[in-house]
């Protein structure tokens, strides 16, 4: 769950790793984190540095520290406030085009691998996450966090560690684009939920073409919202093989 910190900002990285473990569902509400000495060793940071990281999350209402023999560090909330590490995942508007382009290359193939390699446990995890999404449709922050958890569950079902790490990084950087574009509340959330349900059914059918079609529609929605919210069209010509299916067919007919 935790890995040694290898950046020049060990405090910020420790906060991010704990927060991301909660976002991904690796730590749930009421779960107890490893003992301080163990967690500091896993992160390869000093215990004072870990205490400062925990303090940030305690102040944000995410963690709770209980003293005594039965005490420890516990997850108080499974929703991470947007201000926690928000400055780290804010990207410039011009960079979002690159991110949207990158996910068009990566996410459909990851989903197709999930359809090929996913186990019943993987499918159950995705289904459970969608149930949580449905119950959180009026809670924007929680909904966005669970949406990210679902995408990570797809990546885990592909059973490729390198792709999982790439998806973590991509989703991390896409947070600001989603936070900026998905502002319409329930209507956007309902569309996203319906789209993800169709995507999961395609993955469970293990149908590569259907998976690509459903993922294509899902990706296109954020691209359209982003263009509308920012009044920015794509800044570079899209290669035909990366176009949405409908546009690809129209180009071929023309």
PDB file of C-alpha atoms in Angstrom:
ATOM      1  CA  UNK A   1       0.000   0.000   0.000  1.00  0.00           C
ATOM      2  CA  UNK A   2       2.853   2.372   0.818  1.00  0.00           C
ATOM      3  CA  UNK A   3       6.208   2.729  -0.891  1.00  0.00           C
ATOM      4  CA  UNK A   4       9.457   4.488   0.069  1.00  0.00           C
ATOM      5  CA  UNK A   5       9.423   8.226  -0.549  1.00  0.00           C
ATOM      6  CA  UNK A   6      11.885   9.111  -3.274  1.00  0.00           C
ATOM      7  CA  UNK A   7      11.261  12.816  -3.736  1.00  0.00           C
ATOM      8  CA  UNK A   8      12.832  15.896  -2.207  1.00  0.00           C
ATOM      9  CA  UNK A   9       9.525  16.646  -0.490  1.00  0.00           C
ATOM     10  CA  UNK A  10       9.044  13.702   1.890  1.00  0.00           C
ATOM     11  CA  UNK A  11       6.410  15.455   3.989  1.00  0.00           C
ATOM     12  CA  UNK A  12       4.158  16.280   1.013  1.00  0.00           C
ATOM     13  CA  UNK A  13       4.704  12.822  -0.511  1.00  0.00           C
ATOM     14  CA  UNK A  14       3.699  11.123   2.749  1.00  0.00           C
ATOM     15  CA  UNK A  15       0.464  13.152   2.846  1.00  0.00           C
ATOM     16  CA  UNK A  16      -0.224  12.271  -0.800  1.00  0.00           C
ATOM     17  CA  UNK A  17       0.390   8.539  -0.337  1.00  0.00           C
ATOM     18  CA  UNK A  18      -1.936   8.258   2.645  1.00  0.00           C
ATOM     19  CA  UNK A  19      -4.612  10.355   0.928  1.00  0.00           C
ATOM     20  CA  UNK A  20      -4.330   8.322  -2.280  1.00  0.00           C
ATOM     21  CA  UNK A  21      -4.659   5.037  -0.372  1.00  0.00           C
ATOM     22  CA  UNK A  22      -7.971   6.330   0.990  1.00  0.00           C
ATOM     23  CA  UNK A  23      -9.109   7.653  -2.401  1.00  0.00           C
ATOM     24  CA  UNK A  24      -8.384   4.275  -3.999  1.00  0.00           C
ATOM     25  CA  UNK A  25     -10.286   2.371  -1.337  1.00  0.00           C
ATOM     26  CA  UNK A  26      -7.212   0.580   0.017  1.00  0.00           C
ATOM     27  CA  UNK A  27      -8.076   2.209   3.352  1.00  0.00           C
ATOM     28  CA  UNK A  28     -11.736   2.550   4.295  1.00  0.00           C
ATOM     29  CA  UNK A  29     -13.714   4.396   6.912  1.00  0.00           C
ATOM     30  CA  UNK A  30     -12.620   3.276  10.395  1.00  0.00           C
ATOM     31  CA  UNK A  31      -9.567   1.367   9.155  1.00  0.00           C
ATOM     32  CA  UNK A  32      -6.420   1.514  11.230  1.00  0.00           C
ATOM     33  CA  UNK A  33      -3.160   2.529   9.597  1.00  0.00           C
ATOM     34  CA  UNK A  34       0.030   0.611  10.394  1.00  0.00           C
ATOM     35  CA  UNK A  35       1.740   1.611  13.667  1.00  0.00           C
ATOM     36  CA  UNK A  36       3.776   4.802  13.440  1.00  0.00           C
ATOM     37  CA  UNK A  37       7.141   3.039  13.478  1.00  0.00           C
ATOM     38  CA  UNK A  38       6.034   0.581  10.771  1.00  0.00           C
ATOM     39  CA  UNK A  39       4.469   3.253   8.572  1.00  0.00           C
ATOM     40  CA  UNK A  40       7.535   5.496   8.835  1.00  0.00           C
ATOM     41  CA  UNK A  41       9.689   2.525   7.833  1.00  0.00           C
ATOM     42  CA  UNK A  42       7.455   1.689   4.855  1.00  0.00           C
ATOM     43  CA  UNK A  43       7.603   5.288   3.653  1.00  0.00           C
ATOM     44  CA  UNK A  44      11.316   5.494   4.512  1.00  0.00           C
ATOM     45  CA  UNK A  45      10.865   8.785   6.350  1.00  0.00           C
ATOM     46  CA  UNK A  46      11.539   9.906   9.913  1.00  0.00           C
ATOM     47  CA  UNK A  47       8.825   9.570  12.529  1.00  0.00           C
ATOM     48  CA  UNK A  48       8.694  13.362  13.114  1.00  0.00           C
ATOM     49  CA  UNK A  49       8.092  13.849   9.366  1.00  0.00           C
ATOM     50  CA  UNK A  50       5.333  11.238   9.470  1.00  0.00           C
ATOM     51  CA  UNK A  51       3.734  12.945  12.475  1.00  0.00           C
ATOM     52  CA  UNK A  52       3.605  16.235  10.569  1.00  0.00           C
ATOM     53  CA  UNK A  53       1.974  14.496   7.584  1.00  0.00           C
ATOM     54  CA  UNK A  54      -0.585  12.813   9.845  1.00  0.00           C
ATOM     55  CA  UNK A  55      -1.277  16.166  11.524  1.00  0.00           C
ATOM     56  CA  UNK A  56      -2.229  17.710   8.178  1.00  0.00           C
ATOM     57  CA  UNK A  57      -4.737  14.936   7.539  1.00  0.00           C
ATOM     58  CA  UNK A  58      -6.062  15.110  11.093  1.00  0.00           C
ATOM     59  CA  UNK A  59      -6.667  18.851  10.670  1.00  0.00           C
ATOM     60  CA  UNK A  60      -8.413  18.132   7.366  1.00  0.00           C
ATOM     61  CA  UNK A  61     -10.772  15.719   9.149  1.00  0.00           C
ATOM     62  CA  UNK A  62      -9.437  12.683   7.282  1.00  0.00           C
ATOM     63  CA  UNK A  63      -7.539  10.895  10.076  1.00  0.00           C
ATOM     64  CA  UNK A  64      -8.024  10.528  13.802  1.00  0.00           C
ATOM     65  CA  UNK A  65      -5.272   9.700  16.304  1.00  0.00           C
ATOM     66  CA  UNK A  66      -6.334   7.814  19.421  1.00  0.00           C
ATOM     67  CA  UNK A  67      -3.928   7.329  22.342  1.00  0.00           C
ATOM     68  CA  UNK A  68      -3.517   4.237  24.509  1.00  0.00           C
ATOM     69  CA  UNK A  69      -2.932   0.519  23.936  1.00  0.00           C
ATOM     70  CA  UNK A  70      -5.983   0.224  21.689  1.00  0.00           C
ATOM     71  CA  UNK A  71      -5.221   3.485  19.955  1.00  0.00           C
ATOM     72  CA  UNK A  72      -3.476   4.350  16.723  1.00  0.00           C
ATOM     73  CA  UNK A  73      -4.118   6.235  13.512  1.00  0.00           C
ATOM     74  CA  UNK A  74      -7.597   5.668  12.081  1.00  0.00           C
ATOM     75  CA  UNK A  75      -9.438   6.774   8.945  1.00  0.00           C
ATOM     76  CA  UNK A  76     -12.055   9.267  10.076  1.00  0.00           C
ATOM     77  CA  UNK A  77     -13.408  10.165   6.622  1.00  0.00           C
ATOM     78  CA  UNK A  78     -13.078   8.360   3.299  1.00  0.00           C
ATOM     79  CA  UNK A  79     -13.512  11.612   1.371  1.00  0.00           C
ATOM     80  CA  UNK A  80     -10.355  13.657   0.856  1.00  0.00           C
ATOM     81  CA  UNK A  81     -11.020  17.435   0.867  1.00  0.00           C
ATOM     82  CA  UNK A  82      -9.923  19.034  -2.378  1.00  0.00           C
ATOM     83  CA  UNK A  83      -7.499  21.356  -0.574  1.00  0.00           C
ATOM     84  CA  UNK A  84      -5.317  18.401   0.487  1.00  0.00           C
ATOM     85  CA  UNK A  85      -2.406  18.475  -1.968  1.00  0.00           C
ATOM     86  CA  UNK A  86      -4.613  20.409  -4.402  1.00  0.00           C
ATOM     87  CA  UNK A  87      -1.723  22.629  -5.421  1.00  0.00           C
ATOM     88  CA  UNK A  88       0.204  19.542  -6.558  1.00  0.00           C
ATOM     89  CA  UNK A  89      -2.381  18.387  -9.091  1.00  0.00           C
ATOM     90  CA  UNK A  90      -3.357  21.743 -10.526  1.00  0.00           C
ATOM     91  CA  UNK A  91      -2.196  21.872 -14.136  1.00  0.00           C
ATOM     92  CA  UNK A  92      -2.133  24.683 -16.645  1.00  0.00           C
ATOM     93  CA  UNK A  93      -5.019  24.840 -19.114  1.00  0.00           C
ATOM     94  CA  UNK A  94      -2.643  24.231 -22.010  1.00  0.00           C
ATOM     95  CA  UNK A  95      -1.465  20.963 -20.440  1.00  0.00           C
ATOM     96  CA  UNK A  96      -4.959  19.478 -20.257  1.00  0.00           C
ATOM     97  CA  UNK A  97      -4.988  18.892 -24.018  1.00  0.00           C
ATOM     98  CA  UNK A  98      -1.929  16.669 -23.605  1.00  0.00           C
ATOM     99  CA  UNK A  99      -3.594  14.800 -20.740  1.00  0.00           C
ATOM    100  CA  UNK A 100      -6.810  14.228 -22.682  1.00  0.00           C
ATOM    101  CA  UNK A 101      -4.783  13.026 -25.647  1.00  0.00           C
ATOM    102  CA  UNK A 102      -2.739  10.671 -23.469  1.00  0.00           C
ATOM    103  CA  UNK A 103      -5.780   9.077 -21.887  1.00  0.00           C
ATOM    104  CA  UNK A 104      -7.258   8.404 -25.345  1.00  0.00           C
ATOM    105  CA  UNK A 105      -4.175   6.325 -26.070  1.00  0.00           C
ATOM    106  CA  UNK A 106      -4.042   4.574 -22.697  1.00  0.00           C
ATOM    107  CA  UNK A 107      -7.456   4.092 -21.121  1.00  0.00           C
ATOM    108  CA  UNK A 108      -9.242   2.133 -23.890  1.00  0.00           C
ATOM    109  CA  UNK A 109      -6.386  -0.389 -24.056  1.00  0.00           C
ATOM    110  CA  UNK A 110      -6.255  -0.705 -20.273  1.00  0.00           C
ATOM    111  CA  UNK A 111     -10.000  -1.385 -20.225  1.00  0.00           C
ATOM    112  CA  UNK A 112      -9.647  -3.983 -22.968  1.00  0.00           C
ATOM    113  CA  UNK A 113      -6.939  -5.742 -20.952  1.00  0.00           C
ATOM    114  CA  UNK A 114      -9.251  -5.644 -17.944  1.00  0.00           C
ATOM    115  CA  UNK A 115     -11.862  -7.424 -20.036  1.00  0.00           C
ATOM    116  CA  UNK A 116      -9.304 -10.020 -21.059  1.00  0.00           C
ATOM    117  CA  UNK A 117      -7.668 -10.597 -17.666  1.00  0.00           C
ATOM    118  CA  UNK A 118     -10.184  -9.415 -15.081  1.00  0.00           C
ATOM    119  CA  UNK A 119     -11.298 -11.883 -12.427  1.00  0.00           C
ATOM    120  CA  UNK A 120     -14.670 -12.197 -10.735  1.00  0.00           C
ATOM    121  CA  UNK A 121     -13.154 -10.407  -7.728  1.00  0.00           C
ATOM    122  CA  UNK A 122     -12.089  -7.532 -10.002  1.00  0.00           C
ATOM    123  CA  UNK A 123     -15.598  -7.274 -11.443  1.00  0.00           C
ATOM    124  CA  UNK A 124     -17.115  -7.362  -7.955  1.00  0.00           C
ATOM    125  CA  UNK A 125     -14.853  -4.505  -6.848  1.00  0.00           C
ATOM    126  CA  UNK A 126     -15.912  -2.404  -9.840  1.00  0.00           C
ATOM    127  CA  UNK A 127     -19.586  -3.209  -9.276  1.00  0.00           C
ATOM    128  CA  UNK A 128     -19.351  -2.280  -5.596  1.00  0.00           C
ATOM    129  CA  UNK A 129     -17.707   1.030  -6.492  1.00  0.00           C
ATOM    130  CA  UNK A 130     -20.521   1.822  -8.931  1.00  0.00           C
ATOM    131  CA  UNK A 131     -23.054   1.124  -6.177  1.00  0.00           C
ATOM    132  CA  UNK A 132     -21.222   3.657  -3.998  1.00  0.00           C
ATOM    133  CA  UNK A 133     -21.226   6.119  -6.905  1.00  0.00           C
ATOM    134  CA  UNK A 134     -24.988   5.766  -7.288  1.00  0.00           C
ATOM    135  CA  UNK A 135     -25.490   6.565  -3.598  1.00  0.00           C
ATOM    136  CA  UNK A 136     -23.152   9.573  -3.823  1.00  0.00           C
ATOM    137  CA  UNK A 137     -24.627  11.243  -6.894  1.00  0.00           C
ATOM    138  CA  UNK A 138     -25.554  14.383  -4.932  1.00  0.00           C
ATOM    139  CA  UNK A 139     -22.154  14.606  -3.201  1.00  0.00           C
ATOM    140  CA  UNK A 140     -19.859  16.085  -5.829  1.00  0.00           C
ATOM    141  CA  UNK A 141     -16.485  15.647  -4.082  1.00  0.00           C
ATOM    142  CA  UNK A 142     -17.220  12.089  -3.051  1.00  0.00           C
ATOM    143  CA  UNK A 143     -18.555  11.275  -6.524  1.00  0.00           C
ATOM    144  CA  UNK A 144     -15.395  12.513  -8.250  1.00  0.00           C
ATOM    145  CA  UNK A 145     -13.255  10.525  -5.821  1.00  0.00           C
ATOM    146  CA  UNK A 146     -15.245   7.335  -6.405  1.00  0.00           C
ATOM    147  CA  UNK A 147     -15.083   7.884 -10.162  1.00  0.00           C
ATOM    148  CA  UNK A 148     -11.292   7.891  -9.867  1.00  0.00           C
ATOM    149  CA  UNK A 149     -11.471   4.747  -7.708  1.00  0.00           C
ATOM    150  CA  UNK A 150     -13.484   2.991 -10.423  1.00  0.00           C
ATOM    151  CA  UNK A 151     -10.937   3.899 -13.100  1.00  0.00           C
ATOM    152  CA  UNK A 152      -8.164   2.548 -10.871  1.00  0.00           C
ATOM    153  CA  UNK A 153     -10.151  -0.652 -10.371  1.00  0.00           C
ATOM    154  CA  UNK A 154     -10.204  -1.101 -14.148  1.00  0.00           C
ATOM    155  CA  UNK A 155      -6.433  -0.603 -14.252  1.00  0.00           C
ATOM    156  CA  UNK A 156      -5.936  -3.145 -11.472  1.00  0.00           C
ATOM    157  CA  UNK A 157      -8.065  -5.643 -13.394  1.00  0.00           C
ATOM    158  CA  UNK A 158      -5.588  -5.370 -16.285  1.00  0.00           C
ATOM    159  CA  UNK A 159      -2.993  -6.942 -13.958  1.00  0.00           C
ATOM    160  CA  UNK A 160      -0.069  -4.927 -15.284  1.00  0.00           C
ATOM    161  CA  UNK A 161       1.888  -3.005 -12.637  1.00  0.00           C
ATOM    162  CA  UNK A 162       3.434  -0.550 -15.101  1.00  0.00           C
ATOM    163  CA  UNK A 163       0.057   0.364 -16.594  1.00  0.00           C
ATOM    164  CA  UNK A 164      -1.420   0.739 -13.113  1.00  0.00           C
ATOM    165  CA  UNK A 165       1.297   3.211 -12.157  1.00  0.00           C
ATOM    166  CA  UNK A 166       0.736   5.132 -15.390  1.00  0.00           C
ATOM    167  CA  UNK A 167      -2.990   5.280 -14.751  1.00  0.00           C
ATOM    168  CA  UNK A 168      -2.427   6.528 -11.196  1.00  0.00           C
ATOM    169  CA  UNK A 169      -0.312   9.378 -12.531  1.00  0.00           C
ATOM    170  CA  UNK A 170      -2.732  10.199 -15.351  1.00  0.00           C
ATOM    171  CA  UNK A 171      -5.789  10.260 -13.085  1.00  0.00           C
ATOM    172  CA  UNK A 172      -3.864  12.318 -10.535  1.00  0.00           C
ATOM    173  CA  UNK A 173      -3.147  14.993 -13.122  1.00  0.00           C
ATOM    174  CA  UNK A 174      -6.671  14.884 -14.563  1.00  0.00           C
ATOM    175  CA  UNK A 175      -8.254  15.850 -11.243  1.00  0.00           C
ATOM    176  CA  UNK A 176      -8.077  19.556 -11.982  1.00  0.00           C
ATOM    177  CA  UNK A 177      -9.684  19.134 -15.427  1.00  0.00           C
ATOM    178  CA  UNK A 178     -12.579  17.140 -13.978  1.00  0.00           C
ATOM    179  CA  UNK A 179     -12.932  19.496 -11.049  1.00  0.00           C
ATOM    180  CA  UNK A 180     -13.123  22.447 -13.424  1.00  0.00           C
ATOM    181  CA  UNK A 181     -15.389  20.932 -16.082  1.00  0.00           C
ATOM    182  CA  UNK A 182     -17.850  18.799 -14.105  1.00  0.00           C
ATOM    183  CA  UNK A 183     -19.777  21.635 -12.484  1.00  0.00           C
ATOM    184  CA  UNK A 184     -23.365  20.869 -13.444  1.00  0.00           C
ATOM    185  CA  UNK A 185     -23.916  18.613 -10.465  1.00  0.00           C
ATOM    186  CA  UNK A 186     -26.453  15.822 -10.746  1.00  0.00           C
ATOM    187  CA  UNK A 187     -26.948  15.846 -14.533  1.00  0.00           C
ATOM    188  CA  UNK A 188     -23.231  15.375 -15.258  1.00  0.00           C
ATOM    189  CA  UNK A 189     -22.915  12.810 -12.459  1.00  0.00           C
ATOM    190  CA  UNK A 190     -25.918  10.811 -13.693  1.00  0.00           C
ATOM    191  CA  UNK A 191     -24.523  10.731 -17.223  1.00  0.00           C
ATOM    192  CA  UNK A 192     -21.142   9.579 -15.926  1.00  0.00           C
ATOM    193  CA  UNK A 193     -22.744   6.872 -13.780  1.00  0.00           C
ATOM    194  CA  UNK A 194     -24.821   5.519 -16.670  1.00  0.00           C
ATOM    195  CA  UNK A 195     -21.751   5.552 -18.911  1.00  0.00           C
ATOM    196  CA  UNK A 196     -19.628   3.662 -16.377  1.00  0.00           C
ATOM    197  CA  UNK A 197     -22.359   1.054 -15.903  1.00  0.00           C
ATOM    198  CA  UNK A 198     -22.383   0.418 -19.651  1.00  0.00           C
ATOM    199  CA  UNK A 199     -18.581   0.248 -19.635  1.00  0.00           C
ATOM    200  CA  UNK A 200     -18.559  -2.308 -16.831  1.00  0.00           C
ATOM    201  CA  UNK A 201     -21.075  -4.497 -18.667  1.00  0.00           C
ATOM    202  CA  UNK A 202     -18.847  -4.388 -21.747  1.00  0.00           C
ATOM    203  CA  UNK A 203     -15.780  -5.335 -19.684  1.00  0.00           C
ATOM    204  CA  UNK A 204     -17.641  -8.220 -18.043  1.00  0.00           C
ATOM    205  CA  UNK A 205     -18.706  -9.443 -21.491  1.00  0.00           C
ATOM    206  CA  UNK A 206     -15.001  -9.408 -22.420  1.00  0.00           C
ATOM    207  CA  UNK A 207     -15.848  -7.792 -25.756  1.00  0.00           C
ATOM    208  CA  UNK A 208     -12.861  -5.635 -26.898  1.00  0.00           C
ATOM    209  CA  UNK A 209     -14.790  -3.718 -29.544  1.00  0.00           C
ATOM    210  CA  UNK A 210     -17.720  -2.944 -27.275  1.00  0.00           C
ATOM    211  CA  UNK A 211     -15.304  -1.894 -24.513  1.00  0.00           C
ATOM    212  CA  UNK A 212     -13.605   0.525 -26.894  1.00  0.00           C
ATOM    213  CA  UNK A 213     -16.943   1.969 -28.007  1.00  0.00           C
ATOM    214  CA  UNK A 214     -18.168   2.543 -24.446  1.00  0.00           C
ATOM    215  CA  UNK A 215     -14.842   3.980 -23.323  1.00  0.00           C
ATOM    216  CA  UNK A 216     -14.802   6.221 -26.380  1.00  0.00           C
ATOM    217  CA  UNK A 217     -18.185   7.692 -25.439  1.00  0.00           C
ATOM    218  CA  UNK A 218     -17.087   8.140 -21.835  1.00  0.00           C
ATOM    219  CA  UNK A 219     -13.880   9.953 -22.795  1.00  0.00           C
ATOM    220  CA  UNK A 220     -15.654  12.166 -25.315  1.00  0.00           C
ATOM    221  CA  UNK A 221     -17.968  13.613 -22.660  1.00  0.00           C
ATOM    222  CA  UNK A 222     -15.204  15.207 -20.578  1.00  0.00           C
ATOM    223  CA  UNK A 223     -13.482  16.438 -23.737  1.00  0.00           C
ATOM    224  CA  UNK A 224     -16.678  18.185 -24.792  1.00  0.00           C
ATOM    225  CA  UNK A 225     -17.290  19.666 -21.342  1.00  0.00           C
ATOM    226  CA  UNK A 226     -13.722  20.899 -21.133  1.00  0.00           C
ATOM    227  CA  UNK A 227     -13.988  22.609 -24.534  1.00  0.00           C
ATOM    228  CA  UNK A 228     -17.279  24.254 -23.520  1.00  0.00           C
ATOM    229  CA  UNK A 229     -16.067  25.414 -20.107  1.00  0.00           C
ATOM    230  CA  UNK A 230     -12.775  26.825 -21.369  1.00  0.00           C
ATOM    231  CA  UNK A 231     -13.886  27.916 -24.857  1.00  0.00           C
ATOM    232  CA  UNK A 232     -10.854  26.063 -26.147  1.00  0.00           C
ATOM    233  CA  UNK A 233     -10.951  23.631 -29.019  1.00  0.00           C
ATOM    234  CA  UNK A 234      -8.237  21.025 -29.436  1.00  0.00           C
ATOM    235  CA  UNK A 235      -4.955  22.841 -30.044  1.00  0.00           C
ATOM    236  CA  UNK A 236      -3.660  20.265 -32.479  1.00  0.00           C
ATOM    237  CA  UNK A 237      -5.147  18.099 -35.195  1.00  0.00           C
ATOM    238  CA  UNK A 238      -6.305  14.720 -33.915  1.00  0.00           C
ATOM    239  CA  UNK A 239      -4.950  11.715 -35.829  1.00  0.00           C
ATOM    240  CA  UNK A 240      -7.724   9.621 -37.375  1.00  0.00           C
ATOM    241  CA  UNK A 241      -6.896   6.580 -35.238  1.00  0.00           C
ATOM    242  CA  UNK A 242      -7.515   8.678 -32.100  1.00  0.00           C
ATOM    243  CA  UNK A 243     -10.785  10.243 -33.211  1.00  0.00           C
ATOM    244  CA  UNK A 244     -14.067   9.299 -31.534  1.00  0.00           C
ATOM    245  CA  UNK A 245     -15.798   6.532 -33.498  1.00  0.00           C
ATOM    246  CA  UNK A 246     -18.550   8.751 -34.874  1.00  0.00           C
ATOM    247  CA  UNK A 247     -16.069  11.322 -36.200  1.00  0.00           C
ATOM    248  CA  UNK A 248     -13.852   8.572 -37.599  1.00  0.00           C
ATOM    249  CA  UNK A 249     -16.750   7.129 -39.590  1.00  0.00           C
ATOM    250  CA  UNK A 250     -17.810  10.575 -40.816  1.00  0.00           C
ATOM    251  CA  UNK A 251     -14.271  11.293 -42.037  1.00  0.00           C
ATOM    252  CA  UNK A 252     -14.191   7.962 -43.859  1.00  0.00           C
ATOM    253  CA  UNK A 253     -17.583   8.615 -45.508  1.00  0.00           C
ATOM    254  CA  UNK A 254     -16.403  12.053 -46.622  1.00  0.00           C
TER     255      UNK A 254
END
